[in-house]
């Protein structure tokens, strides 16, 4: 059976402690909770019991911390779970918090994706937007659904191009760099080519862009 190998006070919160099981950090608990449940180093413990102890005693506090975290900006479910894990909460507590936040309408990957595209879509292309949402852990189906509603990519590409070409000479070299810049911003070949054509850039022998 797993063994509690150490219990140490948390550096940033002296009223909480870190529980180490078999030499590795397992979870955080209030010192009062650890004492109440007579947890001590050298004790063999059922991990399911540790999870129950934390869920019973700290679910409300975990929910409060999650709400405060959300007050800064929206989060995906994965970002919230990562936050709770970093704070030392076990999966059972994270499941409780996520379920509550979803019930309250405060955690919604579909809405997160829609809002993200509403502002980031003004200067980024579809490919980059998709990659960034994936990096944030948004649900794949929510990403695809949000991208289906995205419109005006060519207009966005033109706006990015206009900003890039400001104070730059209209030369073949600069136009090629502008084309590469648009691709780096996640715009597809067709959108980038259309934006350049709108400036009067023409392909030479079909090899320029």
PDB file of C-alpha atoms in Angstrom:
ATOM      1  CA  UNK A   1       0.000   0.000   0.000  1.00  0.00           C
ATOM      2  CA  UNK A   2       1.260   3.527  -0.756  1.00  0.00           C
ATOM      3  CA  UNK A   3       3.020   5.355   2.082  1.00  0.00           C
ATOM      4  CA  UNK A   4       2.936   8.996   3.103  1.00  0.00           C
ATOM      5  CA  UNK A   5       6.634   9.834   3.053  1.00  0.00           C
ATOM      6  CA  UNK A   6       6.460  13.525   4.007  1.00  0.00           C
ATOM      7  CA  UNK A   7       4.100  16.326   4.981  1.00  0.00           C
ATOM      8  CA  UNK A   8       5.533  19.836   4.557  1.00  0.00           C
ATOM      9  CA  UNK A   9       4.061  23.349   5.023  1.00  0.00           C
ATOM     10  CA  UNK A  10       3.376  25.223   1.789  1.00  0.00           C
ATOM     11  CA  UNK A  11       5.667  28.188   1.211  1.00  0.00           C
ATOM     12  CA  UNK A  12       2.955  30.606   0.073  1.00  0.00           C
ATOM     13  CA  UNK A  13       0.243  29.473   2.475  1.00  0.00           C
ATOM     14  CA  UNK A  14       1.318  28.400   5.949  1.00  0.00           C
ATOM     15  CA  UNK A  15      -2.187  27.100   6.696  1.00  0.00           C
ATOM     16  CA  UNK A  16      -1.808  24.423   4.009  1.00  0.00           C
ATOM     17  CA  UNK A  17       0.578  21.528   3.594  1.00  0.00           C
ATOM     18  CA  UNK A  18       1.861  19.309   0.811  1.00  0.00           C
ATOM     19  CA  UNK A  19       1.329  15.560   1.049  1.00  0.00           C
ATOM     20  CA  UNK A  20       4.024  13.341  -0.473  1.00  0.00           C
ATOM     21  CA  UNK A  21       3.271   9.713  -1.228  1.00  0.00           C
ATOM     22  CA  UNK A  22       6.104   7.293  -2.024  1.00  0.00           C
ATOM     23  CA  UNK A  23       8.461  10.246  -2.345  1.00  0.00           C
ATOM     24  CA  UNK A  24       6.356  12.215  -4.837  1.00  0.00           C
ATOM     25  CA  UNK A  25       3.985  15.144  -4.365  1.00  0.00           C
ATOM     26  CA  UNK A  26       0.421  13.897  -4.318  1.00  0.00           C
ATOM     27  CA  UNK A  27      -1.868  16.704  -3.156  1.00  0.00           C
ATOM     28  CA  UNK A  28      -2.308  19.746  -0.954  1.00  0.00           C
ATOM     29  CA  UNK A  29      -4.455  19.917   2.182  1.00  0.00           C
ATOM     30  CA  UNK A  30      -5.295  22.350   4.936  1.00  0.00           C
ATOM     31  CA  UNK A  31      -3.094  21.648   7.950  1.00  0.00           C
ATOM     32  CA  UNK A  32      -6.273  21.459  10.010  1.00  0.00           C
ATOM     33  CA  UNK A  33      -7.620  18.744   7.695  1.00  0.00           C
ATOM     34  CA  UNK A  34      -4.393  16.742   7.833  1.00  0.00           C
ATOM     35  CA  UNK A  35      -4.370  16.906  11.645  1.00  0.00           C
ATOM     36  CA  UNK A  36      -8.079  16.105  11.906  1.00  0.00           C
ATOM     37  CA  UNK A  37      -7.584  12.963   9.811  1.00  0.00           C
ATOM     38  CA  UNK A  38      -4.390  12.061  11.690  1.00  0.00           C
ATOM     39  CA  UNK A  39      -2.261  11.940   8.572  1.00  0.00           C
ATOM     40  CA  UNK A  40       1.445  11.555   9.252  1.00  0.00           C
ATOM     41  CA  UNK A  41       4.657  10.569   7.534  1.00  0.00           C
ATOM     42  CA  UNK A  42       5.308   6.852   7.567  1.00  0.00           C
ATOM     43  CA  UNK A  43       1.604   5.991   7.435  1.00  0.00           C
ATOM     44  CA  UNK A  44       0.338   3.642   4.764  1.00  0.00           C
ATOM     45  CA  UNK A  45      -2.700   5.145   3.088  1.00  0.00           C
ATOM     46  CA  UNK A  46      -5.345   4.298   0.542  1.00  0.00           C
ATOM     47  CA  UNK A  47      -5.100   6.964  -2.177  1.00  0.00           C
ATOM     48  CA  UNK A  48      -8.869   6.834  -2.662  1.00  0.00           C
ATOM     49  CA  UNK A  49      -9.207   7.841   0.998  1.00  0.00           C
ATOM     50  CA  UNK A  50      -6.908  10.825   0.466  1.00  0.00           C
ATOM     51  CA  UNK A  51      -9.044  11.862  -2.492  1.00  0.00           C
ATOM     52  CA  UNK A  52     -12.213  11.593  -0.391  1.00  0.00           C
ATOM     53  CA  UNK A  53     -10.671  13.638   2.404  1.00  0.00           C
ATOM     54  CA  UNK A  54      -9.767  16.457   0.029  1.00  0.00           C
ATOM     55  CA  UNK A  55     -13.111  16.347  -1.776  1.00  0.00           C
ATOM     56  CA  UNK A  56     -15.080  16.462   1.469  1.00  0.00           C
ATOM     57  CA  UNK A  57     -13.072  19.266   3.059  1.00  0.00           C
ATOM     58  CA  UNK A  58     -11.821  21.425   0.191  1.00  0.00           C
ATOM     59  CA  UNK A  59     -14.273  21.343  -2.703  1.00  0.00           C
ATOM     60  CA  UNK A  60     -15.802  24.708  -1.741  1.00  0.00           C
ATOM     61  CA  UNK A  61     -12.391  26.362  -1.437  1.00  0.00           C
ATOM     62  CA  UNK A  62     -11.301  24.869  -4.768  1.00  0.00           C
ATOM     63  CA  UNK A  63     -14.450  26.245  -6.405  1.00  0.00           C
ATOM     64  CA  UNK A  64     -13.759  29.704  -4.961  1.00  0.00           C
ATOM     65  CA  UNK A  65     -10.195  29.642  -6.315  1.00  0.00           C
ATOM     66  CA  UNK A  66     -11.469  28.531  -9.715  1.00  0.00           C
ATOM     67  CA  UNK A  67     -14.001  31.373  -9.786  1.00  0.00           C
ATOM     68  CA  UNK A  68     -11.273  33.884  -8.939  1.00  0.00           C
ATOM     69  CA  UNK A  69      -9.097  32.421 -11.698  1.00  0.00           C
ATOM     70  CA  UNK A  70     -11.969  32.827 -14.158  1.00  0.00           C
ATOM     71  CA  UNK A  71     -12.536  36.441 -13.139  1.00  0.00           C
ATOM     72  CA  UNK A  72      -9.339  37.395 -14.973  1.00  0.00           C
ATOM     73  CA  UNK A  73     -10.323  35.788 -18.283  1.00  0.00           C
ATOM     74  CA  UNK A  74     -12.252  32.863 -19.749  1.00  0.00           C
ATOM     75  CA  UNK A  75     -10.609  29.453 -19.596  1.00  0.00           C
ATOM     76  CA  UNK A  76     -10.978  26.162 -21.421  1.00  0.00           C
ATOM     77  CA  UNK A  77     -11.792  23.071 -19.407  1.00  0.00           C
ATOM     78  CA  UNK A  78      -8.225  21.835 -19.829  1.00  0.00           C
ATOM     79  CA  UNK A  79      -6.770  25.141 -18.639  1.00  0.00           C
ATOM     80  CA  UNK A  80      -8.980  24.973 -15.545  1.00  0.00           C
ATOM     81  CA  UNK A  81      -8.010  21.372 -14.825  1.00  0.00           C
ATOM     82  CA  UNK A  82      -4.317  22.277 -15.232  1.00  0.00           C
ATOM     83  CA  UNK A  83      -4.797  25.188 -12.815  1.00  0.00           C
ATOM     84  CA  UNK A  84      -6.464  22.991 -10.196  1.00  0.00           C
ATOM     85  CA  UNK A  85      -3.802  20.304 -10.556  1.00  0.00           C
ATOM     86  CA  UNK A  86      -1.074  22.916 -10.080  1.00  0.00           C
ATOM     87  CA  UNK A  87      -2.847  24.029  -6.908  1.00  0.00           C
ATOM     88  CA  UNK A  88      -2.622  20.483  -5.593  1.00  0.00           C
ATOM     89  CA  UNK A  89      -6.202  19.330  -6.044  1.00  0.00           C
ATOM     90  CA  UNK A  90      -6.890  15.719  -6.950  1.00  0.00           C
ATOM     91  CA  UNK A  91      -8.997  14.657  -9.937  1.00  0.00           C
ATOM     92  CA  UNK A  92     -12.130  14.089  -7.860  1.00  0.00           C
ATOM     93  CA  UNK A  93     -12.045  17.728  -6.735  1.00  0.00           C
ATOM     94  CA  UNK A  94     -11.297  18.933 -10.259  1.00  0.00           C
ATOM     95  CA  UNK A  95     -14.251  16.921 -11.575  1.00  0.00           C
ATOM     96  CA  UNK A  96     -16.525  18.515  -8.955  1.00  0.00           C
ATOM     97  CA  UNK A  97     -15.336  22.050  -9.742  1.00  0.00           C
ATOM     98  CA  UNK A  98     -15.551  21.619 -13.522  1.00  0.00           C
ATOM     99  CA  UNK A  99     -19.072  20.195 -13.271  1.00  0.00           C
ATOM    100  CA  UNK A 100     -20.194  23.137 -11.109  1.00  0.00           C
ATOM    101  CA  UNK A 101     -18.622  25.724 -13.410  1.00  0.00           C
ATOM    102  CA  UNK A 102     -20.276  24.124 -16.428  1.00  0.00           C
ATOM    103  CA  UNK A 103     -23.640  24.121 -14.631  1.00  0.00           C
ATOM    104  CA  UNK A 104     -23.190  27.824 -13.869  1.00  0.00           C
ATOM    105  CA  UNK A 105     -22.252  28.521 -17.482  1.00  0.00           C
ATOM    106  CA  UNK A 106     -18.822  29.831 -16.499  1.00  0.00           C
ATOM    107  CA  UNK A 107     -16.883  27.089 -18.277  1.00  0.00           C
ATOM    108  CA  UNK A 108     -17.838  26.499 -21.907  1.00  0.00           C
ATOM    109  CA  UNK A 109     -15.297  25.510 -24.564  1.00  0.00           C
ATOM    110  CA  UNK A 110     -17.718  26.349 -27.383  1.00  0.00           C
ATOM    111  CA  UNK A 111     -18.195  29.902 -26.112  1.00  0.00           C
ATOM    112  CA  UNK A 112     -14.473  30.222 -25.415  1.00  0.00           C
ATOM    113  CA  UNK A 113     -13.699  29.352 -29.053  1.00  0.00           C
ATOM    114  CA  UNK A 114     -16.296  31.787 -30.398  1.00  0.00           C
ATOM    115  CA  UNK A 115     -15.019  34.651 -28.282  1.00  0.00           C
ATOM    116  CA  UNK A 116     -11.402  33.881 -29.075  1.00  0.00           C
ATOM    117  CA  UNK A 117     -12.080  34.009 -32.806  1.00  0.00           C
ATOM    118  CA  UNK A 118     -14.080  37.226 -32.459  1.00  0.00           C
ATOM    119  CA  UNK A 119     -10.980  39.196 -31.480  1.00  0.00           C
ATOM    120  CA  UNK A 120      -7.999  37.095 -32.589  1.00  0.00           C
ATOM    121  CA  UNK A 121      -9.543  36.475 -36.013  1.00  0.00           C
ATOM    122  CA  UNK A 122      -8.963  40.094 -36.975  1.00  0.00           C
ATOM    123  CA  UNK A 123      -5.223  39.626 -37.482  1.00  0.00           C
ATOM    124  CA  UNK A 124      -4.696  35.870 -37.661  1.00  0.00           C
ATOM    125  CA  UNK A 125      -5.588  33.238 -40.215  1.00  0.00           C
ATOM    126  CA  UNK A 126      -7.626  30.088 -39.765  1.00  0.00           C
ATOM    127  CA  UNK A 127      -4.597  27.770 -39.462  1.00  0.00           C
ATOM    128  CA  UNK A 128      -2.952  29.778 -36.672  1.00  0.00           C
ATOM    129  CA  UNK A 129      -6.246  30.253 -34.833  1.00  0.00           C
ATOM    130  CA  UNK A 130      -6.862  26.518 -34.864  1.00  0.00           C
ATOM    131  CA  UNK A 131      -3.343  25.794 -33.596  1.00  0.00           C
ATOM    132  CA  UNK A 132      -3.668  28.321 -30.770  1.00  0.00           C
ATOM    133  CA  UNK A 133      -7.032  26.957 -29.642  1.00  0.00           C
ATOM    134  CA  UNK A 134      -5.601  23.434 -29.639  1.00  0.00           C
ATOM    135  CA  UNK A 135      -2.677  24.675 -27.536  1.00  0.00           C
ATOM    136  CA  UNK A 136      -5.186  26.087 -25.040  1.00  0.00           C
ATOM    137  CA  UNK A 137      -6.796  22.684 -24.816  1.00  0.00           C
ATOM    138  CA  UNK A 138     -10.155  23.592 -26.338  1.00  0.00           C
ATOM    139  CA  UNK A 139     -12.378  20.692 -27.319  1.00  0.00           C
ATOM    140  CA  UNK A 140     -11.709  19.654 -30.941  1.00  0.00           C
ATOM    141  CA  UNK A 141     -15.385  19.679 -31.951  1.00  0.00           C
ATOM    142  CA  UNK A 142     -15.821  23.158 -30.440  1.00  0.00           C
ATOM    143  CA  UNK A 143     -12.823  24.441 -32.409  1.00  0.00           C
ATOM    144  CA  UNK A 144     -14.175  23.079 -35.688  1.00  0.00           C
ATOM    145  CA  UNK A 145     -17.677  24.442 -35.011  1.00  0.00           C
ATOM    146  CA  UNK A 146     -16.297  27.907 -34.260  1.00  0.00           C
ATOM    147  CA  UNK A 147     -14.083  27.909 -37.358  1.00  0.00           C
ATOM    148  CA  UNK A 148     -17.116  27.057 -39.490  1.00  0.00           C
ATOM    149  CA  UNK A 149     -18.591  30.432 -38.526  1.00  0.00           C
ATOM    150  CA  UNK A 150     -15.383  32.347 -39.273  1.00  0.00           C
ATOM    151  CA  UNK A 151     -15.747  34.686 -42.221  1.00  0.00           C
ATOM    152  CA  UNK A 152     -13.801  37.530 -43.747  1.00  0.00           C
ATOM    153  CA  UNK A 153     -10.416  35.808 -43.756  1.00  0.00           C
ATOM    154  CA  UNK A 154      -9.404  37.574 -46.964  1.00  0.00           C
ATOM    155  CA  UNK A 155     -10.326  40.947 -45.452  1.00  0.00           C
ATOM    156  CA  UNK A 156      -8.257  40.119 -42.373  1.00  0.00           C
ATOM    157  CA  UNK A 157      -5.336  39.070 -44.559  1.00  0.00           C
ATOM    158  CA  UNK A 158      -5.580  42.370 -46.440  1.00  0.00           C
ATOM    159  CA  UNK A 159      -5.553  44.340 -43.168  1.00  0.00           C
ATOM    160  CA  UNK A 160      -2.466  42.454 -41.960  1.00  0.00           C
ATOM    161  CA  UNK A 161      -0.824  42.984 -45.346  1.00  0.00           C
ATOM    162  CA  UNK A 162      -1.557  46.723 -45.353  1.00  0.00           C
ATOM    163  CA  UNK A 163       0.043  47.058 -41.923  1.00  0.00           C
ATOM    164  CA  UNK A 164       3.072  45.018 -42.977  1.00  0.00           C
ATOM    165  CA  UNK A 165       3.651  46.976 -46.203  1.00  0.00           C
ATOM    166  CA  UNK A 166       3.305  50.375 -44.524  1.00  0.00           C
ATOM    167  CA  UNK A 167       6.513  52.346 -45.154  1.00  0.00           C
ATOM    168  CA  UNK A 168       7.917  49.487 -47.230  1.00  0.00           C
ATOM    169  CA  UNK A 169       8.745  49.814 -50.919  1.00  0.00           C
ATOM    170  CA  UNK A 170       6.554  47.954 -53.391  1.00  0.00           C
ATOM    171  CA  UNK A 171       9.307  45.611 -54.590  1.00  0.00           C
ATOM    172  CA  UNK A 172       9.282  41.942 -55.558  1.00  0.00           C
ATOM    173  CA  UNK A 173      11.448  41.095 -52.535  1.00  0.00           C
ATOM    174  CA  UNK A 174       9.167  42.902 -50.087  1.00  0.00           C
ATOM    175  CA  UNK A 175       6.062  41.374 -51.640  1.00  0.00           C
ATOM    176  CA  UNK A 176       7.560  37.907 -51.256  1.00  0.00           C
ATOM    177  CA  UNK A 177       8.378  38.663 -47.602  1.00  0.00           C
ATOM    178  CA  UNK A 178       4.825  39.948 -47.152  1.00  0.00           C
ATOM    179  CA  UNK A 179       3.478  36.706 -48.591  1.00  0.00           C
ATOM    180  CA  UNK A 180       5.594  34.666 -46.173  1.00  0.00           C
ATOM    181  CA  UNK A 181       4.430  36.923 -43.335  1.00  0.00           C
ATOM    182  CA  UNK A 182       0.795  36.199 -44.144  1.00  0.00           C
ATOM    183  CA  UNK A 183       1.474  32.469 -44.141  1.00  0.00           C
ATOM    184  CA  UNK A 184       3.214  32.773 -40.768  1.00  0.00           C
ATOM    185  CA  UNK A 185       0.088  34.474 -39.416  1.00  0.00           C
ATOM    186  CA  UNK A 186      -1.935  31.402 -40.305  1.00  0.00           C
ATOM    187  CA  UNK A 187      -3.549  32.548 -43.538  1.00  0.00           C
ATOM    188  CA  UNK A 188      -3.930  29.962 -46.246  1.00  0.00           C
ATOM    189  CA  UNK A 189      -2.319  30.216 -49.668  1.00  0.00           C
ATOM    190  CA  UNK A 190      -5.487  31.432 -51.400  1.00  0.00           C
ATOM    191  CA  UNK A 191      -6.226  34.144 -48.812  1.00  0.00           C
ATOM    192  CA  UNK A 192      -2.622  35.381 -48.884  1.00  0.00           C
ATOM    193  CA  UNK A 193      -2.502  35.370 -52.680  1.00  0.00           C
ATOM    194  CA  UNK A 194      -5.818  37.234 -52.885  1.00  0.00           C
ATOM    195  CA  UNK A 195      -4.581  39.904 -50.463  1.00  0.00           C
ATOM    196  CA  UNK A 196      -1.440  40.460 -52.514  1.00  0.00           C
ATOM    197  CA  UNK A 197      -3.415  40.592 -55.755  1.00  0.00           C
ATOM    198  CA  UNK A 198      -5.587  43.305 -54.258  1.00  0.00           C
ATOM    199  CA  UNK A 199      -2.442  45.440 -54.050  1.00  0.00           C
ATOM    200  CA  UNK A 200      -1.757  44.870 -57.701  1.00  0.00           C
ATOM    201  CA  UNK A 201       0.939  42.249 -57.155  1.00  0.00           C
ATOM    202  CA  UNK A 202       1.091  39.889 -60.122  1.00  0.00           C
ATOM    203  CA  UNK A 203       2.700  36.487 -60.368  1.00  0.00           C
ATOM    204  CA  UNK A 204       5.590  36.250 -62.785  1.00  0.00           C
ATOM    205  CA  UNK A 205       5.589  32.959 -64.612  1.00  0.00           C
ATOM    206  CA  UNK A 206       3.504  31.463 -61.798  1.00  0.00           C
ATOM    207  CA  UNK A 207       6.568  31.264 -59.548  1.00  0.00           C
ATOM    208  CA  UNK A 208       6.467  34.369 -57.368  1.00  0.00           C
ATOM    209  CA  UNK A 209       3.957  33.187 -54.800  1.00  0.00           C
TER     210      UNK A 209
END
